[in-house]
PDB file of C-alpha atoms in Angstrom:
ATOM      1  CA  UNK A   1     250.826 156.481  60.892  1.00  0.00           C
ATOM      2  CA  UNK A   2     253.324 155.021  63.123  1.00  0.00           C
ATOM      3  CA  UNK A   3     255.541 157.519  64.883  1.00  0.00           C
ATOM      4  CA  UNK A   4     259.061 157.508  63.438  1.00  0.00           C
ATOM      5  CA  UNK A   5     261.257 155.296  66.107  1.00  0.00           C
ATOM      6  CA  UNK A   6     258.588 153.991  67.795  1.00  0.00           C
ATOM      7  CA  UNK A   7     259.433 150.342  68.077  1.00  0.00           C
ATOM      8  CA  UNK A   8     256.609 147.547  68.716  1.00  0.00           C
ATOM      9  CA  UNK A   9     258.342 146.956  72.053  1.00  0.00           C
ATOM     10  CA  UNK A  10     257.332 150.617  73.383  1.00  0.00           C
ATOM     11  CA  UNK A  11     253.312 149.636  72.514  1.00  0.00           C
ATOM     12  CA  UNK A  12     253.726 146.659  74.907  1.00  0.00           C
ATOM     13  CA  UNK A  13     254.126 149.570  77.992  1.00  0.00           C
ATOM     14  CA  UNK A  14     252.620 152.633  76.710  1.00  0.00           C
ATOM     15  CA  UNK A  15     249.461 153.823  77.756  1.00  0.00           C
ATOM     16  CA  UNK A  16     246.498 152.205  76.026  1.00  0.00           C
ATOM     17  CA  UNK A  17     244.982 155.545  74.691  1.00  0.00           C
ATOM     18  CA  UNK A  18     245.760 156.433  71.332  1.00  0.00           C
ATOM     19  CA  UNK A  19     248.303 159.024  71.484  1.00  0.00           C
ATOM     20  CA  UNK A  20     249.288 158.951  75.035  1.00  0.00           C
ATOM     21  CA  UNK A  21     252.946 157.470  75.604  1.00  0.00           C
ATOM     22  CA  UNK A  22     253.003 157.219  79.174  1.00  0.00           C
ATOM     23  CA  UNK A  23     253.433 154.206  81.152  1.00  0.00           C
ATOM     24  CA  UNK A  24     250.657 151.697  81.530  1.00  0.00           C
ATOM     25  CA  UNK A  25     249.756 151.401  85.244  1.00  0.00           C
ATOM     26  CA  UNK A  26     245.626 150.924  85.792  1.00  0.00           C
ATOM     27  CA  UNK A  27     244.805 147.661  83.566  1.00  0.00           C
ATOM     28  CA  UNK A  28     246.506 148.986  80.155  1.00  0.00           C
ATOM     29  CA  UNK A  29     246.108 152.627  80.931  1.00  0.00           C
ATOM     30  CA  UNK A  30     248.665 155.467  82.693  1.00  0.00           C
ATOM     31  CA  UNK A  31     245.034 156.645  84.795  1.00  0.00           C
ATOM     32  CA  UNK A  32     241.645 155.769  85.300  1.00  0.00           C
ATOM     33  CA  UNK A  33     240.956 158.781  83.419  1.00  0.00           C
ATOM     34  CA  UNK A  34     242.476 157.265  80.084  1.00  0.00           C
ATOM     35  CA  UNK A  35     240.718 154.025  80.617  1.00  0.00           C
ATOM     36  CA  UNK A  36     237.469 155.665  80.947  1.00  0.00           C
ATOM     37  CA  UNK A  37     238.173 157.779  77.680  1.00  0.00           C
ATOM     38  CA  UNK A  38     238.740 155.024  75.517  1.00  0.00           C
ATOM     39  CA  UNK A  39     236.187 153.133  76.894  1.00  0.00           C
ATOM     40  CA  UNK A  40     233.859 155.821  75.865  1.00  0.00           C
ATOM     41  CA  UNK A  41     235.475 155.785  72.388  1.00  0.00           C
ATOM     42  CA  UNK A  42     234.792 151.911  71.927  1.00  0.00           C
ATOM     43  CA  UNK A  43     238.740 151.353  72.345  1.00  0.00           C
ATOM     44  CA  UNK A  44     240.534 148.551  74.103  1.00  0.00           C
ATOM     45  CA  UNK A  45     244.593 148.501  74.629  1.00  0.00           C
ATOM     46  CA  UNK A  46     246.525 147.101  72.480  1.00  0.00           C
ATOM     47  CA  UNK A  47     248.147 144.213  73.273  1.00  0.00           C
ATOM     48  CA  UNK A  48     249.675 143.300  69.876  1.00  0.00           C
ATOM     49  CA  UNK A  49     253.095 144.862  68.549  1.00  0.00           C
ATOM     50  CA  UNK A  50     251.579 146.148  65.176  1.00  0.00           C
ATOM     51  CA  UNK A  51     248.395 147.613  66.132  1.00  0.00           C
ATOM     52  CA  UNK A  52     247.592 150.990  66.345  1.00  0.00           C
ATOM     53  CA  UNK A  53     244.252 151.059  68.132  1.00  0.00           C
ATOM     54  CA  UNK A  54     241.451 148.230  68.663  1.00  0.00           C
ATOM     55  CA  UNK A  55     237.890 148.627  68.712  1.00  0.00           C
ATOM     56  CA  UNK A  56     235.338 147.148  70.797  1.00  0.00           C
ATOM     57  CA  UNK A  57     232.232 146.020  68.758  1.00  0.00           C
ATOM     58  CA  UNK A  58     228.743 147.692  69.237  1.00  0.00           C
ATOM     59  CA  UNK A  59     227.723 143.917  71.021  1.00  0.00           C
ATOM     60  CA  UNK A  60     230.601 144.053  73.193  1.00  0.00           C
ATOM     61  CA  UNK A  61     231.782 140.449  72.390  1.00  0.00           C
ATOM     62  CA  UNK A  62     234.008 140.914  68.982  1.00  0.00           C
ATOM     63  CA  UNK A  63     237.033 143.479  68.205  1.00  0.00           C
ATOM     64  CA  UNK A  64     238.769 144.610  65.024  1.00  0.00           C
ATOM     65  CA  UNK A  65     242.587 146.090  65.594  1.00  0.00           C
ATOM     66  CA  UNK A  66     243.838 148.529  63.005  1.00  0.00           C
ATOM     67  CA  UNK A  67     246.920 147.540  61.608  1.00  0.00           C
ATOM     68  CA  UNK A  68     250.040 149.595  61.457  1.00  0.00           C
ATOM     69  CA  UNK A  69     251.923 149.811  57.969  1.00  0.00           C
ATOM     70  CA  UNK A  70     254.526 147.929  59.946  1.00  0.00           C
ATOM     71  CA  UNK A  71     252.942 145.212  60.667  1.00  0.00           C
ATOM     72  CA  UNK A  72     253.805 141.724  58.759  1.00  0.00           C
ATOM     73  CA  UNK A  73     250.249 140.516  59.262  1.00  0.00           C
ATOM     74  CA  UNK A  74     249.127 143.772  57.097  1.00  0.00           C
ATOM     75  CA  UNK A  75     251.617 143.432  54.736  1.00  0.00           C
ATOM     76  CA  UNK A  76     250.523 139.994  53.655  1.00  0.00           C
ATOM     77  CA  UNK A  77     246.859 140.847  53.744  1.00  0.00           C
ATOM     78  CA  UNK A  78     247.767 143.631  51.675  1.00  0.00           C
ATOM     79  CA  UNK A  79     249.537 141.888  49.050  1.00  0.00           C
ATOM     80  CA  UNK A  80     247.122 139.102  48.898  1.00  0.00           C
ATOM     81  CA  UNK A  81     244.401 141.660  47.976  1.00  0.00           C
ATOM     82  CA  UNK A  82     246.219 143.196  45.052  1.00  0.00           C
ATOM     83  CA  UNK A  83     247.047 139.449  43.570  1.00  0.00           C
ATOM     84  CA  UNK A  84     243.579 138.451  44.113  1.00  0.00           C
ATOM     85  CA  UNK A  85     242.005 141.575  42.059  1.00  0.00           C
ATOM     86  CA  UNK A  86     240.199 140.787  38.869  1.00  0.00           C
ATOM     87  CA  UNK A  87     238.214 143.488  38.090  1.00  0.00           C
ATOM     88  CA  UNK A  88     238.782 145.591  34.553  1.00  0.00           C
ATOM     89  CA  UNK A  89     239.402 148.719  36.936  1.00  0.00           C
ATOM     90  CA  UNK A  90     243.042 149.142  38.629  1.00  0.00           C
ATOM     91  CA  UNK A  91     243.311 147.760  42.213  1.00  0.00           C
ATOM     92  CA  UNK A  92     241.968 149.829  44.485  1.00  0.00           C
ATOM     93  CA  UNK A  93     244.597 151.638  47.213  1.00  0.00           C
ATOM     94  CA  UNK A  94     244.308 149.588  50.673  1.00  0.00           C
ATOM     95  CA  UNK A  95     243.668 152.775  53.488  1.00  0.00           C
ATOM     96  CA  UNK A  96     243.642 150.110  56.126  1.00  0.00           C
ATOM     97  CA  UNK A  97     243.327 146.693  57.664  1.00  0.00           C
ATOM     98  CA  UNK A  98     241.524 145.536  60.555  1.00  0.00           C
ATOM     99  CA  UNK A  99     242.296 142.296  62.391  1.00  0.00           C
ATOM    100  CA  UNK A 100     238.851 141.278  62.946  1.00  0.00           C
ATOM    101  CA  UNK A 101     238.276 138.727  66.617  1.00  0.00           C
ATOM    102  CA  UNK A 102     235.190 137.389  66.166  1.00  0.00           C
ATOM    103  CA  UNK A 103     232.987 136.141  69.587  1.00  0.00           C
ATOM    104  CA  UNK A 104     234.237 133.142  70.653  1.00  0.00           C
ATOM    105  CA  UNK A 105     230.399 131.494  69.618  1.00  0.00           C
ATOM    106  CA  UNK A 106     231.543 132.583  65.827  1.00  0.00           C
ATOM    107  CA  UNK A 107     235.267 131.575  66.384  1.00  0.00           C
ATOM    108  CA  UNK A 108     234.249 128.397  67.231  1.00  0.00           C
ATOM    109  CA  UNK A 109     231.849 127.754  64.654  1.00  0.00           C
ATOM    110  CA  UNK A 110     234.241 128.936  62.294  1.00  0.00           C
ATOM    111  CA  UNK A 111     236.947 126.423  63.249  1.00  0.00           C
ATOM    112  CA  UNK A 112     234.203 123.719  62.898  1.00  0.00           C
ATOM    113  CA  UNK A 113     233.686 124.261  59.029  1.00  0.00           C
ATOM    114  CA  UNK A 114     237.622 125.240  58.318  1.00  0.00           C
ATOM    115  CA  UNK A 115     238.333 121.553  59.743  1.00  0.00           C
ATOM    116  CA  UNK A 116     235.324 120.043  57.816  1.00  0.00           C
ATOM    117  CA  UNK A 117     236.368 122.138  54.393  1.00  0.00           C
ATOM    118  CA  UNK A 118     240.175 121.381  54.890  1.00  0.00           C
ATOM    119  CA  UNK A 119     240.966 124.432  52.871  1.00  0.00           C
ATOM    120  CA  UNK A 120     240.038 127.683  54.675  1.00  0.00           C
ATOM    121  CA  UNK A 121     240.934 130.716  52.689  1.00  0.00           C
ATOM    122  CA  UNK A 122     240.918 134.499  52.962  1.00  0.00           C
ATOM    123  CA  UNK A 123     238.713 135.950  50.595  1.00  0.00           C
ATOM    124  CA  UNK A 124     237.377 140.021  49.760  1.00  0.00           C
ATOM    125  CA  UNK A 125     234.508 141.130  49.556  1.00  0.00           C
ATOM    126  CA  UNK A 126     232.901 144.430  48.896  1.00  0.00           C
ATOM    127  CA  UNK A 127     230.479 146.065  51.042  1.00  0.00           C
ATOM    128  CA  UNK A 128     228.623 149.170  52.101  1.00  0.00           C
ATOM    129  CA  UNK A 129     228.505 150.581  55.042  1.00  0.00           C
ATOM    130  CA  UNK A 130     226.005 153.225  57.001  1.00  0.00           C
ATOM    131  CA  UNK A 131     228.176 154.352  59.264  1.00  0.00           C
ATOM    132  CA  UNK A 132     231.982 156.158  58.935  1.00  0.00           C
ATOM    133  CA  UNK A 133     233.837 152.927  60.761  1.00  0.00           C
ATOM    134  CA  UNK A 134     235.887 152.181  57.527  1.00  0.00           C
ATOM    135  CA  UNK A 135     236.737 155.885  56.473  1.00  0.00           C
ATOM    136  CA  UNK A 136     237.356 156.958  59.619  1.00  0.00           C
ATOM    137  CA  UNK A 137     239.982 155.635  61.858  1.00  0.00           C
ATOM    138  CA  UNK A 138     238.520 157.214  64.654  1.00  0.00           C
ATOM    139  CA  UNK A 139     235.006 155.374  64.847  1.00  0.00           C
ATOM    140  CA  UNK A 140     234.088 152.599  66.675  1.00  0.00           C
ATOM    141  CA  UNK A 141     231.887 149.714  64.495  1.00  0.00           C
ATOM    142  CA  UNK A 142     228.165 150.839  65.057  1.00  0.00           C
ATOM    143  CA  UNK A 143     225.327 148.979  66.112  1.00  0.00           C
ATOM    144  CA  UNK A 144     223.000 149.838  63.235  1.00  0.00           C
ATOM    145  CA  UNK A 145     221.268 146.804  61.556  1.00  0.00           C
ATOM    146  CA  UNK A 146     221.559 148.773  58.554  1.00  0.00           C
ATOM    147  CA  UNK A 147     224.644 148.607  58.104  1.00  0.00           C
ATOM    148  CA  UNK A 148     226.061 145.780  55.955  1.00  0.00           C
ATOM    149  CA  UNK A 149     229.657 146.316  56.959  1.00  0.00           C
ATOM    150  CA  UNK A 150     229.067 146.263  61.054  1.00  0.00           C
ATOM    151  CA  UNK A 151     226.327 143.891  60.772  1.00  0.00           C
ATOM    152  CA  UNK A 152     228.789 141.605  59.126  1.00  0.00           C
ATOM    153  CA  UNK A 153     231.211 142.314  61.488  1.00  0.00           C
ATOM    154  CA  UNK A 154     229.044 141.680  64.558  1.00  0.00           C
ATOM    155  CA  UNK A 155     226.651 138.800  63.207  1.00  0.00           C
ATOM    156  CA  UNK A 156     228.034 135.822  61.618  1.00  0.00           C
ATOM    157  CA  UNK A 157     230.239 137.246  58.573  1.00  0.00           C
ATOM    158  CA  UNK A 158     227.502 136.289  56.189  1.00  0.00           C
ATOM    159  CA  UNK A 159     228.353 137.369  52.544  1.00  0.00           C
ATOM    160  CA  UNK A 160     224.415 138.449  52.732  1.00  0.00           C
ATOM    161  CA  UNK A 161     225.177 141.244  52.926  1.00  0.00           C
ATOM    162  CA  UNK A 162     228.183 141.663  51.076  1.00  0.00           C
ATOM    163  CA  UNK A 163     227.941 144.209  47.702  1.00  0.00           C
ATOM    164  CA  UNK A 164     225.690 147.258  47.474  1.00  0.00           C
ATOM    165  CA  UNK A 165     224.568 149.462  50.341  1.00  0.00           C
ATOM    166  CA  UNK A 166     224.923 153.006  51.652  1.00  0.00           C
ATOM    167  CA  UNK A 167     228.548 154.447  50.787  1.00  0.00           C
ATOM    168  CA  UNK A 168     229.340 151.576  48.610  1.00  0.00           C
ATOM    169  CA  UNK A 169     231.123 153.385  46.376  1.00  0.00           C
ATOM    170  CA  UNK A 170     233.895 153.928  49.218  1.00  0.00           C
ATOM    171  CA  UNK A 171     233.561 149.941  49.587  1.00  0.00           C
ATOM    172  CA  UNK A 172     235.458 148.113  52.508  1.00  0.00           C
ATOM    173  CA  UNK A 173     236.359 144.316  51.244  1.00  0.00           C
TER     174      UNK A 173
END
């Protein structure tokens, strides 16, 4: 998805709307006009090399960056979910990874039990989702308690809802 030659220096000046590679000037954006756009889309600016666009959440207090297929982070995330894979069936193709930042409430809380565990790991899991956030790379996370895949997202990462739901044939883990 990356345009050919663009290096991860140009995203650290370029406009914060997807597609647009002027200059930032207004707080990440080349107008106010931009800024408003993607704030109506539920984006932020990047601020990452590696990141192709980042979402706001629905509650305004978490974000989730899609990853560009240049980026080391996806790369490893990538390759840890085809070593992990035990199912009978063949491992599913990756479409895309999100670098999910959790509220700071959840980050915090999170830290508390990896330091009390010792051994924090990544793990997948499966799960629906009502909305077209993780098929389409050009929806925000919604704000519908039915879905198990935002909900997740926006609550507290419980594995409640983890498995079945609407779409969970087109699974995100």
């Amino acid at each position: 998805r990356d345009r050919p030659g663009a290096s991860s220096q140009q995203a650290e000046w370029r406009c914060g709307l997807p597609g647009c590679n002027q200059p930032r000037s207004h707080f990440d954006f080349c107008s106010e006009e931009h800024k408003r756009r993607a704030a109506t889309r539920g984006l932020l600016a990047t601020q990452t090399p590696g990141e192709e666009r980042v979402f706001v959440g629905a509650s305004g207090d978490y974000s989730c960056a899609l990853l560009t297929n240049q980026s080391p982070q996806r790369g490893e995330v990538v390759q840890q979910f085809r070593q992990a894979w035990r199912k009978p069936s063949s491992v599913p193709r990756v479409e895309r990874v999100y670098a999910v930042r959790p509220s700071p409430m959840l980050r915090e809380r999170h830290e508390r039990y990896a330091a009390a565990v010792g051994n924090p790991r990544r793990r997948f899991h499966g799960t629906g989702a009502a909305c077209n956030f993780a098929i389409d790379d050009q929806c925000a996370p919604c704000a519908s308690r039915e879905c198990a895949l935002c909900s997740i997202l926006s609550g507290s990462f419980s594995l409640a809802h983890s498995g079945g739901g609407p779409k969970a044939s087109r699974a995100a883990f």
